[in-house]
Amino acid sequence: MKPTIDVMSSIRESADGLTLAELLSRHPGLARRTAQRTIAKLVEDGKVVAAGAGRTRRYLQTGPRLDAAARVGVQEGFPSFIPLSADSLDIVAYIDQPLEARKPVGYQSDFLDAYRPNATSYLSGSLRRQLHEMGRTAEAGAPAGTYSRTILNRLLIDLSWASSHLEGNTYSRLDTRELIEHGKAARGKGVVETQMILNHKTAIELLVENVENAGFNRYTLMNLHGALAENLLPNPAAEGRIRQHAVDIGKSVYRPLSTPQQIDEVLDMLLDKANRIDDPFEQSFFMMVHLPYLQPFADINKRTSRLAANLPLFRANLCPLTFLDVPEPAYSRATLGVYEMTRVELLRDLYVWAYERSTQEYLAIRQNLVEPDPLRLAWRDLIKQTVRDIVLHPEREPLACIVRAVGEQVPVDERPAVQALVVEELRRLHDGVLARYGLRPPYYTAWKAVHGR
C-alpha cells in the first residue's frame, strides 16, 4: 500500500504532474516496474490521468473527479447520448479545466513513432468487426467506389453540411441542398459560409470521382486540401501546400511543429504508415487522429482529415462517415484530447457513435435510391469530357461537338441514346455542378453569354 500512497502523494503535490523519470527521482528506493504497476492501477481507478506519450508522458491528479457520482457529473458536461468509456471521462475531466491549469505541450514524436501498422490498433478487433457489420452495403464486392457513386447526390449534401457545421457554418441542411443542387446561395449568409460548402462539394467529388487512384499520398492530400481551402485562406499560395510558419490552436495549450522541414518529414512518415494499414476503419481513424495532430497546413486541417477519413470507406464500399448530428463541442474536446494528451479514447468513442449515426441514415435511405442508369454509368467519362470541351470552346456549335465525340467512341447502336444523355447533361448544367466537369464559373459564364443560357 505504501508505494501507492507515496506515488499518489507526489503526483498530488505537483501542479503540472510528473513523468515516470521525475517520479523515480523523488523515490530512489522505488523499483521502476513497481512504479509502473502503481501508476497503471491509479489510472485504472480514475485517480490519475495520463497526458502525453512515451518518455514525456505526465501523470496528473484528477482532483475531485474520483468517485462514480463525480464521473456522472463529467458525462453531464458532455452530450449524454454519446456513451463514454472511463478513459474518455478522464480526458473530458482534464480538457474541461481552465487553460491555465493545463500544461503547455508540443508535438510528441513518440506518438506517431510508436504506431506500427497492423500491429498497433486504436480500434480493437471486436470494435472493427462491429463497425464492419454496421457499415456493410450490398455493393461490398463491387469495384471500389461503387457505393459512394450511387449515393453521391445525398452524400454531397450531408457531408458538406455536417463537416461545415463543425466549423461554425450556419447554413441549414435545406440551405445546403439548395446550394448544391441548384446553385442558390442562402439569403443572409456570408460568402465565406457559401464558399465553405461549395469547397466541400468539390473536395468530395474529387475523392469519389478518383477513388480508384486516390490514396494517402502527397498528391491526393494536397489536392484535397487545395479544394477545401480555395478562396478561404488569407494567403492563396497556402492552398494545397505545407505551412511555412508556426500556428496556434485556439483554446488549447498545444503547440504543433513549426519547421517546414520537420513537418515534411513527419507527413511522409504519417502517409507511409497510413498506406500500410489493412483495415479501412483503422486507416480512417488513424487519419482522423494524426493529420490534425500534425497540423501540416496553415488552416483547414480538421476538414481535410474528416474527408480523408472517408477515403478508405469509399474504396471498400462501406457506408460513409458523414458526421451528421455530431455536436461541435464534443468534437472539439475529442480533438483537444489528442492534441494535449495524445489520447485517442474520447475521439474513438465519438467516431464509433458518429459512424453508427451515419449508417442508420444511409442504410435507411438505400432502399429508396433510384438505380443508376447503366448507359450513363458506362459512358460517364465521355459525357463529362464532352460537356467540358463544349463549355471551354464557346465558339463551337454544341450539337456538332456532341455528334463528333460520340461518333468517335460509341458503338453505332448506342450513339443516339448517348447523344441524348450528353444533351440532357448540358441542358441541366448550372453553377452548382461545375466541379463535376472540372469547370470554373468564369468559363461557364462566358459560354452562356454566347449561347444565350
Coordinates of C-alpha atoms in Angstrom, one line a residue, residues 52-386:
G52 CA 1.4 12.8 -23.5
A53 CA 3.3 9.9 -24.9
G54 CA 6.5 8.0 -24.4
R55 CA 9.1 9.4 -22.0
T56 CA 7.3 12.8 -21.9
R57 CA 4.0 11.3 -20.6
R58 CA 2.9 13.1 -17.4
Y59 CA 0.6 11.8 -14.7
L60 CA -1.7 14.3 -13.1
Q61 CA -4.2 14.0 -10.2
T62 CA -7.8 14.0 -11.4
G63 CA -8.7 16.1 -8.3
P64 CA -12.3 15.8 -7.2
R65 CA -13.3 13.6 -10.1
L66 CA -12.7 10.3 -8.2
D67 CA -16.0 8.7 -7.4
A68 CA -18.8 7.4 -9.6
A69 CA -21.1 10.4 -8.8
A70 CA -18.4 12.8 -9.9
R71 CA -17.9 10.8 -13.1
V72 CA -21.6 11.2 -13.9
G73 CA -21.1 15.0 -13.5
V74 CA -18.3 14.9 -16.2
Q75 CA -20.7 13.0 -18.5
E76 CA -23.3 15.6 -17.9
G77 CA -20.9 18.2 -19.3
F78 CA -20.6 16.1 -22.4
P79 CA -23.6 15.0 -24.6
S80 CA -25.3 12.3 -22.6
F81 CA -26.4 10.4 -25.7
I82 CA -22.8 9.6 -26.6
P83 CA -21.6 6.7 -24.5
L84 CA -18.2 7.3 -23.0
S85 CA -15.6 4.9 -21.5
A86 CA -13.9 5.6 -18.2
D87 CA -10.8 6.6 -20.2
S88 CA -12.8 9.1 -22.1
L89 CA -14.2 10.6 -18.9
D90 CA -10.7 11.2 -17.7
I91 CA -9.9 13.1 -20.9
V92 CA -13.0 15.2 -20.6
A93 CA -12.1 16.0 -17.0
Y94 CA -8.6 17.2 -17.9
I95 CA -9.7 19.1 -21.0
D96 CA -12.5 20.9 -19.2
Q97 CA -10.0 22.5 -16.8
P98 CA -9.2 26.2 -17.5
L99 CA -6.3 26.8 -19.9
E100 CA -4.0 28.0 -17.2
A101 CA -4.5 24.6 -15.4
R102 CA -3.4 22.6 -18.4
K103 CA 0.3 22.1 -19.1
P104 CA 1.6 23.5 -22.5
V105 CA 2.8 20.7 -24.7
G106 CA 4.5 20.5 -28.1
Y107 CA 4.4 17.8 -30.8
Q108 CA 5.2 14.4 -29.3
S109 CA 7.1 12.4 -32.0
D110 CA 6.8 9.2 -29.9
F111 CA 3.0 9.3 -30.5
L112 CA 3.5 8.5 -34.3
D113 CA 6.7 6.6 -33.9
A114 CA 5.1 4.1 -31.6
Y115 CA 2.4 3.2 -34.1
R116 CA 3.1 0.0 -36.0
P117 CA 0.6 -0.6 -38.9
N118 CA -1.4 -3.8 -38.4
A119 CA 0.3 -4.4 -35.0
T120 CA -0.9 -1.3 -33.2
S121 CA -4.7 -0.8 -33.1
Y122 CA -6.5 2.3 -32.0
L123 CA -9.7 0.3 -32.7
S124 CA -9.9 -3.1 -31.2
G125 CA -10.6 -6.2 -33.3
S126 CA -14.1 -6.5 -31.8
L127 CA -14.8 -2.8 -32.4
R128 CA -13.6 -3.1 -36.0
R129 CA -15.9 -6.1 -36.6
Q130 CA -18.8 -4.1 -35.1
L131 CA -18.1 -1.2 -37.5
H132 CA -17.9 -3.5 -40.5
E133 CA -21.2 -5.0 -39.5
M134 CA -22.8 -1.6 -39.2
G135 CA -21.3 -0.2 -42.5
R136 CA -21.7 -3.2 -44.8
T137 CA -23.6 -2.5 -48.0
A138 CA -24.9 -4.6 -50.9
E139 CA -22.0 -3.3 -53.0
A140 CA -19.4 -4.9 -50.8
G141 CA -17.9 -7.0 -53.7
A142 CA -18.3 -4.3 -56.4
P143 CA -15.5 -2.2 -57.8
A144 CA -14.0 0.4 -55.5
G145 CA -16.2 3.5 -55.1
T146 CA -19.4 1.9 -56.5
Y147 CA -21.5 2.7 -53.3
S148 CA -20.2 6.2 -52.9
R149 CA -21.1 7.0 -56.5
T150 CA -24.6 5.5 -56.0
I151 CA -25.3 7.8 -53.1
L152 CA -23.2 10.8 -54.3
N153 CA -26.0 13.3 -54.5
R154 CA -27.1 12.7 -50.9
L155 CA -23.5 12.4 -49.7
L156 CA -22.6 15.8 -51.1
I157 CA -25.3 17.4 -49.1
D158 CA -24.9 15.6 -45.8
L159 CA -21.1 15.6 -45.6
S160 CA -20.7 19.1 -46.9
W161 CA -23.3 20.4 -44.4
A162 CA -22.2 18.4 -41.3
S163 CA -18.5 19.0 -41.8
S164 CA -19.0 22.7 -42.4
H165 CA -21.3 22.8 -39.3
L166 CA -18.4 21.6 -37.2
E167 CA -16.6 24.7 -38.3
G168 CA -19.4 27.0 -37.2
N169 CA -21.1 27.3 -40.6
T170 CA -24.7 28.4 -40.1
Y171 CA -26.2 27.0 -43.4
S172 CA -29.1 24.7 -42.7
R173 CA -29.3 21.3 -44.3
L174 CA -32.0 22.6 -46.6
D175 CA -29.9 25.7 -47.5
T176 CA -27.0 23.3 -48.3
R177 CA -29.3 21.2 -50.6
E178 CA -30.4 24.3 -52.5
L179 CA -26.8 25.5 -53.0
I180 CA -25.5 22.1 -54.1
E181 CA -28.4 21.0 -56.3
H182 CA -29.5 24.4 -57.7
G183 CA -26.6 26.7 -57.2
K184 CA -28.7 29.0 -55.0
A185 CA -26.8 30.7 -52.1
A186 CA -28.8 31.1 -48.9
R187 CA -30.0 34.7 -48.3
G188 CA -28.4 36.4 -45.3
K189 CA -25.4 34.1 -45.2
G190 CA -21.8 35.3 -45.6
V191 CA -19.8 34.5 -48.7
V192 CA -17.3 32.6 -46.5
E193 CA -20.0 30.1 -45.5
T194 CA -21.2 29.7 -49.1
Q195 CA -17.6 29.1 -50.2
M196 CA -17.0 26.6 -47.5
I197 CA -20.0 24.5 -48.6
L198 CA -19.0 24.6 -52.2
N199 CA -15.4 23.7 -51.4
H200 CA -16.6 20.6 -49.5
K201 CA -18.7 19.6 -52.5
T202 CA -15.7 19.9 -54.9
A203 CA -13.4 18.0 -52.5
I204 CA -15.9 15.2 -52.0
E205 CA -16.4 14.9 -55.8
L206 CA -12.6 14.8 -56.2
L207 CA -12.4 11.8 -53.9
V208 CA -15.4 9.9 -55.2
E209 CA -14.6 10.5 -58.9
N210 CA -10.9 9.4 -58.4
V211 CA -11.4 6.7 -55.8
E212 CA -9.6 4.1 -57.9
N213 CA -6.4 6.1 -58.0
A214 CA -6.7 8.3 -54.8
G215 CA -4.6 7.2 -51.9
F216 CA -2.8 8.5 -48.8
N217 CA -0.1 10.3 -50.8
R218 CA 1.1 13.8 -51.3
Y219 CA -0.9 14.3 -54.5
T220 CA -4.3 13.3 -53.1
L221 CA -3.8 15.1 -49.8
M222 CA -2.5 18.3 -51.2
N223 CA -5.3 18.5 -53.8
L224 CA -7.9 17.6 -51.2
H225 CA -6.7 20.5 -49.0
G226 CA -6.5 22.8 -52.1
A227 CA -10.1 22.1 -52.9
L228 CA -11.3 22.7 -49.3
A229 CA -9.1 25.8 -48.9
E230 CA -10.0 27.6 -52.2
N231 CA -10.7 31.3 -51.6
L232 CA -10.7 30.8 -47.8
L233 CA -7.1 31.4 -46.7
P234 CA -5.5 34.9 -46.2
N235 CA -2.7 33.8 -48.4
P236 CA -3.9 31.9 -51.5
A237 CA -0.4 30.5 -52.0
A238 CA -1.0 28.3 -48.9
E239 CA -3.8 26.3 -50.6
G240 CA -2.6 22.7 -51.0
R241 CA 0.8 23.4 -49.6
I242 CA 2.7 22.6 -46.4
R243 CA 2.6 25.5 -44.0
Q244 CA 5.7 27.6 -43.7
H245 CA 5.1 29.2 -40.3
A246 CA 4.1 28.4 -36.7
V247 CA 0.4 28.2 -35.8
D248 CA -1.5 28.4 -32.6
I249 CA -4.5 26.2 -31.8
G250 CA -7.4 28.2 -30.4
K251 CA -8.5 27.4 -26.8
S252 CA -5.6 24.9 -26.5
V253 CA -2.2 24.7 -24.9
Y254 CA -0.9 22.5 -27.7
R255 CA 1.9 23.9 -30.0
P256 CA 2.4 22.0 -33.2
L257 CA 5.7 21.7 -35.1
S258 CA 6.8 24.9 -36.7
T259 CA 9.6 24.0 -39.0
P260 CA 8.5 23.2 -42.6
Q261 CA 11.3 20.6 -43.0
Q262 CA 10.1 18.7 -39.8
I263 CA 6.5 18.9 -41.0
D264 CA 7.5 17.5 -44.4
E265 CA 9.4 14.6 -42.8
V266 CA 6.7 13.7 -40.3
L267 CA 4.0 13.9 -43.0
D268 CA 5.9 11.4 -45.2
M269 CA 6.1 9.0 -42.2
L270 CA 2.4 9.6 -41.4
L271 CA 1.3 8.8 -45.0
D272 CA 3.6 5.8 -45.2
K273 CA 2.1 4.3 -42.1
A274 CA -1.5 5.1 -43.2
N275 CA -1.0 3.3 -46.5
R276 CA 0.2 0.2 -44.8
I277 CA -2.9 -0.2 -42.6
D278 CA -5.1 -3.0 -43.9
D279 CA -8.4 -2.4 -42.1
P280 CA -10.3 0.5 -43.7
F281 CA -11.7 1.7 -40.3
E282 CA -8.4 1.6 -38.6
Q283 CA -7.0 3.5 -41.5
S284 CA -9.8 6.0 -41.4
F285 CA -9.5 6.6 -37.7
F286 CA -5.6 6.9 -37.9
M287 CA -6.1 9.8 -40.3
M288 CA -8.6 11.4 -38.0
V289 CA -6.1 11.3 -35.2
H290 CA -2.7 12.1 -36.8
L291 CA -3.5 14.6 -39.6
P292 CA -4.9 17.3 -37.3
Y293 CA -2.3 16.5 -34.7
L294 CA 0.5 17.3 -37.1
Q295 CA -1.3 20.4 -38.5
P296 CA 0.5 20.2 -41.8
F297 CA -1.5 23.1 -43.4
A298 CA -1.8 26.7 -42.4
D299 CA -5.5 26.0 -41.7
I300 CA -8.4 23.7 -42.6
N301 CA -6.6 20.6 -41.2
K302 CA -9.6 19.1 -39.4
R303 CA -11.8 19.5 -42.5
T304 CA -9.1 17.7 -44.6
S305 CA -8.9 14.9 -42.0
R306 CA -12.7 14.4 -42.0
L307 CA -12.8 13.9 -45.7
A308 CA -9.6 11.9 -45.8
A309 CA -11.1 9.6 -43.2
N310 CA -13.8 8.7 -45.7
L311 CA -11.4 7.6 -48.5
P312 CA -10.9 4.1 -47.1
L313 CA -14.6 3.7 -46.6
F314 CA -15.3 4.8 -50.2
R315 CA -12.8 2.3 -51.5
A316 CA -14.3 -0.5 -49.5
N317 CA -17.9 0.3 -50.5
L318 CA -18.8 0.9 -46.8
C319 CA -21.3 3.5 -45.6
P320 CA -19.6 6.9 -45.3
L321 CA -18.9 8.8 -42.1
T322 CA -20.9 12.0 -42.6
F323 CA -20.6 13.4 -39.0
L324 CA -24.4 14.1 -39.1
D325 CA -25.6 15.4 -35.7
V326 CA -22.1 15.4 -34.2
P327 CA -22.0 18.3 -31.6
E328 CA -19.2 20.7 -32.2
P329 CA -18.2 20.9 -28.5
A330 CA -17.9 17.2 -28.4
Y331 CA -15.7 17.1 -31.5
S332 CA -13.6 19.9 -30.2
R333 CA -13.0 18.2 -26.8
A334 CA -12.1 14.9 -28.5
T335 CA -9.5 16.6 -30.8
L336 CA -8.1 18.5 -27.8
G337 CA -7.6 15.2 -26.1
V338 CA -5.4 14.1 -28.9
Y339 CA -3.6 17.5 -29.1
E340 CA -2.8 17.9 -25.4
M341 CA -2.7 14.4 -24.1
T342 CA -2.0 12.2 -27.2
R343 CA -5.0 10.2 -26.0
V344 CA -7.4 8.8 -28.6
E345 CA -10.2 7.2 -26.4
L346 CA -12.6 10.2 -26.5
L347 CA -12.2 10.7 -30.3
R348 CA -12.6 6.9 -30.7
D349 CA -15.9 6.9 -28.7
L350 CA -17.2 9.8 -30.8
Y351 CA -16.1 8.2 -34.0
V352 CA -18.0 5.0 -33.2
W353 CA -21.1 6.9 -32.2
A354 CA -20.9 9.1 -35.3
Y355 CA -20.4 6.2 -37.6
E356 CA -23.4 4.3 -36.2
R357 CA -25.5 7.5 -36.7
S358 CA -24.3 7.8 -40.3
T359 CA -25.1 4.2 -41.1
Q360 CA -28.6 4.4 -39.7
E361 CA -29.3 7.3 -42.0
Y362 CA -27.7 5.7 -45.2
L363 CA -29.0 2.2 -44.8
A364 CA -32.5 3.6 -44.2
I365 CA -32.4 5.6 -47.5
R366 CA -30.7 3.0 -49.5
Q367 CA -33.9 1.2 -50.5
N368 CA -35.4 4.5 -51.8
L369 CA -32.4 5.3 -54.1
V370 CA -33.0 5.1 -57.8
E371 CA -30.7 2.6 -59.6
P372 CA -28.1 4.4 -61.7
D373 CA -28.7 4.5 -65.5
P374 CA -26.3 1.8 -66.7
L375 CA -25.7 3.6 -70.0
R376 CA -24.8 6.9 -68.2
L377 CA -22.5 4.9 -65.9
A378 CA -20.8 3.2 -68.8
W379 CA -20.1 6.4 -70.7
R380 CA -19.8 8.8 -67.7
D381 CA -16.2 9.8 -68.6
L382 CA -17.1 10.6 -72.2
I383 CA -20.2 12.5 -71.2
K384 CA -18.3 14.7 -68.7
Q385 CA -15.4 15.3 -71.1
T386 CA -17.7 16.3 -73.9

